C-alpha positions as a printed Julia matrix, in Angstrom:
260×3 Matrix{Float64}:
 27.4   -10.34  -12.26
 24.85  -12.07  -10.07
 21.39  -11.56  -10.3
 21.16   -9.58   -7.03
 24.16   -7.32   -8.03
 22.09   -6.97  -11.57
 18.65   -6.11   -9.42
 20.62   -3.15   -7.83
 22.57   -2.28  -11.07
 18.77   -1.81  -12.52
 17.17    0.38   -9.86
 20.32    2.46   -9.7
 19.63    3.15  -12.91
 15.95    3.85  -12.5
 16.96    6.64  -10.03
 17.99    8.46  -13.01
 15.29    7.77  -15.38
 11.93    8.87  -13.75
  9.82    8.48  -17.29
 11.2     4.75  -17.32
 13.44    2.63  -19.63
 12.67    0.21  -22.37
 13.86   -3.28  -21.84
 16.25   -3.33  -24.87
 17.82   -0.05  -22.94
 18.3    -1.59  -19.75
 19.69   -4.3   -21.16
 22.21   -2.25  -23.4
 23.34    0.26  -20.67
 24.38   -2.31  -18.02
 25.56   -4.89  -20.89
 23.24   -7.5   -19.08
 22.03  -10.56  -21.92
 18.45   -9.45  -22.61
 17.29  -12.69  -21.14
 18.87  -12.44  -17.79
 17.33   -8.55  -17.69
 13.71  -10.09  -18.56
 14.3   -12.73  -15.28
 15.79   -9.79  -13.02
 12.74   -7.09  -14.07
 10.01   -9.74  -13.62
 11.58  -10.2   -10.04
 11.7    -6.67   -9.13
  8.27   -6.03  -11.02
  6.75   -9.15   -8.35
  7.82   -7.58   -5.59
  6.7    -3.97   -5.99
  9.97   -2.25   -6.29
  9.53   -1.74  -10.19
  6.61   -0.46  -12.3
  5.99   -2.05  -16.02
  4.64   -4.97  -18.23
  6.55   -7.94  -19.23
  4.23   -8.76  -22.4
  6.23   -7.16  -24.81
  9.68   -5.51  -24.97
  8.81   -2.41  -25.79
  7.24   -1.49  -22.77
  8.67    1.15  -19.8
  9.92    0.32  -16.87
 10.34    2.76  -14.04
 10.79    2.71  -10.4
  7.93    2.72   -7.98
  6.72    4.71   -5.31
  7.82    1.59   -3.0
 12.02    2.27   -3.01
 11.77    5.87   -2.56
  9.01    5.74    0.52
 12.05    2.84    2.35
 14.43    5.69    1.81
 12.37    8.58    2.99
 11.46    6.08    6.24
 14.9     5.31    6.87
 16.54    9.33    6.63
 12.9     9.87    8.94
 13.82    7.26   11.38
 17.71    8.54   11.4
 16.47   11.96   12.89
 17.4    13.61    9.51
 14.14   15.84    9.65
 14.43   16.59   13.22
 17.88   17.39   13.32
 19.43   17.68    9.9
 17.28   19.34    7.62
 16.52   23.0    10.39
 19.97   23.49    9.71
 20.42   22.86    6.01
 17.12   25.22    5.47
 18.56   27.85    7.81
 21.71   27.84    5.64
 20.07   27.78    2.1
 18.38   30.58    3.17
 21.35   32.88    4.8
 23.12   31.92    1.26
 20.07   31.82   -1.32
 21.47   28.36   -2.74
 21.17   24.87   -2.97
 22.83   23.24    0.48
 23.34   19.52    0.73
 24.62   17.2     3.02
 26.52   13.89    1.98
 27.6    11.34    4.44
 31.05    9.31    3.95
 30.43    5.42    3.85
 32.86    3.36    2.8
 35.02    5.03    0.36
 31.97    6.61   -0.9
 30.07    9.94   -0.59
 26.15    9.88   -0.36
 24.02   12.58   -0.41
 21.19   12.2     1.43
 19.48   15.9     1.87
 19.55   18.98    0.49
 17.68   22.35    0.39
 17.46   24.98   -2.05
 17.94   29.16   -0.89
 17.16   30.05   -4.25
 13.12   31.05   -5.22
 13.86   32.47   -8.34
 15.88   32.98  -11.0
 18.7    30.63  -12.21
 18.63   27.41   -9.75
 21.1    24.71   -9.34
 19.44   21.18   -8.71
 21.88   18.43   -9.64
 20.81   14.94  -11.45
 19.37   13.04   -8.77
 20.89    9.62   -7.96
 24.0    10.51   -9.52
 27.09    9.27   -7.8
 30.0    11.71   -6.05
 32.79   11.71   -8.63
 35.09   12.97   -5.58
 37.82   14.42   -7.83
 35.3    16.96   -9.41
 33.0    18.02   -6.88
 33.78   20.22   -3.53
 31.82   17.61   -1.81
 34.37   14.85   -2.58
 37.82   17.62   -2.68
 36.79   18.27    0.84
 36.4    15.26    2.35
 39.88   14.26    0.36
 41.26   17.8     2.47
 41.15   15.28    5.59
 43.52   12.77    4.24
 47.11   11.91    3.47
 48.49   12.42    0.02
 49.55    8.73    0.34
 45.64    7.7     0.94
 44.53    9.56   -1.96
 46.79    8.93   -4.25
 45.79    5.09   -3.25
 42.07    6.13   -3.48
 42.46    7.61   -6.94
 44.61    4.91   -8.05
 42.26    3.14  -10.87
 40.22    6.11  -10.99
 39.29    7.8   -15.08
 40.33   10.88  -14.77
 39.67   11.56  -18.15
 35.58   10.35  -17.82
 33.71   13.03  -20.7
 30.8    13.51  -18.22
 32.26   16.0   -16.57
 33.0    19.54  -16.84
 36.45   21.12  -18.06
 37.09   22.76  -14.4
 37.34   18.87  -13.19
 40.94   17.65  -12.68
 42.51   15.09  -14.78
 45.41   14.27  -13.3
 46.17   13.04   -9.99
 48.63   16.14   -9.49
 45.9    18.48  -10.81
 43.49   17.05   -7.68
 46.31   17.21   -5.27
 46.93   20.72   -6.53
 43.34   21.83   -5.83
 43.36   19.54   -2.45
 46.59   21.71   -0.85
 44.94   24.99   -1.98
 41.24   23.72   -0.47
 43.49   22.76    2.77
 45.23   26.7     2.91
 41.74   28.36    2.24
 40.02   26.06    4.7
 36.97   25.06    2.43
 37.05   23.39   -1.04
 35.48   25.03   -4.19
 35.36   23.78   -7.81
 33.67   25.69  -10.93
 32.27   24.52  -14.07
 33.83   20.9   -13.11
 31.13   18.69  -11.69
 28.33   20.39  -13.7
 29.21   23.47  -16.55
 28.08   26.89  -15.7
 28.33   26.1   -12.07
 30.19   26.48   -8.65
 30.1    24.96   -5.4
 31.95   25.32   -2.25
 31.97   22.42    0.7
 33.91   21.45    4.04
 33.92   18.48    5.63
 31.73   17.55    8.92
 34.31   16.37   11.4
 33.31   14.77   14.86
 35.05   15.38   18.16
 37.56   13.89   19.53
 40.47   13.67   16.96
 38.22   15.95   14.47
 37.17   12.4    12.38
 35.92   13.17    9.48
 31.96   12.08    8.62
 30.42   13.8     6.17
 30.51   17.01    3.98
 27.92   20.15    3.71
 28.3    22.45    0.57
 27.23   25.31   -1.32
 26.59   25.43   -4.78
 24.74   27.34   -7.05
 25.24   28.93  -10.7
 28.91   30.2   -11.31
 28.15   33.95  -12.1
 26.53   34.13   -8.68
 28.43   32.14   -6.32
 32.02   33.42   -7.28
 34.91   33.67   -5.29
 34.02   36.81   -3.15
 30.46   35.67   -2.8
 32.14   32.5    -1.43
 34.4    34.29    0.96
 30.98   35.63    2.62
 29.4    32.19    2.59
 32.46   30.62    4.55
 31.33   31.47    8.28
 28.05   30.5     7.8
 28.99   27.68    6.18
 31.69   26.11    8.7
 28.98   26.82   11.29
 26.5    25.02    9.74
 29.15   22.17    9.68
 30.5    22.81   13.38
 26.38   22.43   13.88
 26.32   19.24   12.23
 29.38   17.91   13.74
 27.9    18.11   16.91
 24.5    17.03   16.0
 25.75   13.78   14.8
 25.79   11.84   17.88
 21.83   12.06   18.1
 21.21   10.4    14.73
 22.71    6.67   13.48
 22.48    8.28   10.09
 26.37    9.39   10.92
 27.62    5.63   12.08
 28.13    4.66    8.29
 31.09    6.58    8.23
């Protein structure tokens, strides 16, 4: 691994740790030579994007203000605020959940805003800077609805299905996915339940742009299971493809949609 591809390695695993990580723990989760992880921290730490001493190894080292303000610039300078975000918020609120919005790049799903319906009482809020395992979450079923069996099947081809972090709603088999993928594709939205996260559901479609309905991003639903079931979902659907449709059309306006 070079040292740039260890520099990202490290502040993608930052995004998850907001208290910090010890040295020795860095070190350990990406299997980096404790060395190597001092010379790629004290590079990060120089230029701003890292918080933390290098006198000693036991000391914390968490992300700084710096990465986080570049992101909220960039989604700014996208139009995401402007455009986006009225449209997530007017959803969250018809629904009462959490709404986000992840944009295809690659063969990847990012999400890159959300906004939450719910005031009080039980609240859904996943793990920030935690990747799109597209087999378990509506998110990724949804954008799969768009593709050939062939294409996923060659998507999925080195992919764990048997991973322990996540829930036991999450498919693990290829057949199980394509399974959930043809009934997603005859319902017209995909839905999961206690399979990315336990003790919750989501529902999602995908964001398609006109012509030849291309597929760009997804929007989706989620919230805790004994709320959002399947009728509550039925009554989400409209508002929900709208809100997509919306989207879809909005997409033009913003740069934010030419990584897919």
């Amino acid at each position: 691994m070079s040292s740039r591809s260890r520099s990202i390695a490290i502040l993608e695993l930052l995004t998850g740790h907001p208290w910090g990580l010890k040295m020795p723990e860095i070190a350990s989760t990406l299997a980096i030579p404790l060395p190597a992880t001092t010379r790629v921290l004290s590079s990060l730490v120089a230029s701003g994007y890292i918080l933390g001493s290098l006198s000693g190894k036991e000391g914390v080292f968490r992300l700084s203000p710096k990465l986080p303000a570049l992101g909220l610039a960039f989604l700014g300078a996208t139009g995401v605020t402007d455009l986006v975000q009225p449209i997530l918020d007017d959803l969250a609120k018809k629904t009462g959940e959490l709404v986000r919005l992840a944009i295809i790049s690659g063969d990847k799903l990012t999400w890159v805003a959300e906004s939450q319906g719910a005031r009080s009482g039980l609240l859904y809020n996943p793990e920030a800077g935690k990747d799109v395992y597209l087999p378990a979450s509506a998110n990724g079923q949804a954008w799969l609805c768009c593709l050939p069996d062939d294409q996923i099947r060659q998507m999925m081809e080195h992919e764990d299905f048997a991973r322990p972090d996540v829930g036991p709603g999450a498919p693990r088999t290829i057949d199980a996915l394509l399974d959930a993928i043809s009934s997603a594709r005859q319902r017209g939205f995909a839905s999961v339940r206690d399979s990315y996260t336990i003790g919750t559901s989501a529902m999602a479609v995908a964001i398609a742009r006109q012509p030849g309905n291309v597929p760009i991003g997804t929007l989706s639903v989620a919230g805790p299971a004994m709320r959002l079931n399947e009728t509550r979902m039925m009554e989400v659907f409209p508002w929900l493809s709208a809100s997509a449709r919306e989207l879809a059309a909005s997409s033009a306006s913003s740069p934010l949609f030419s990584m897919a």
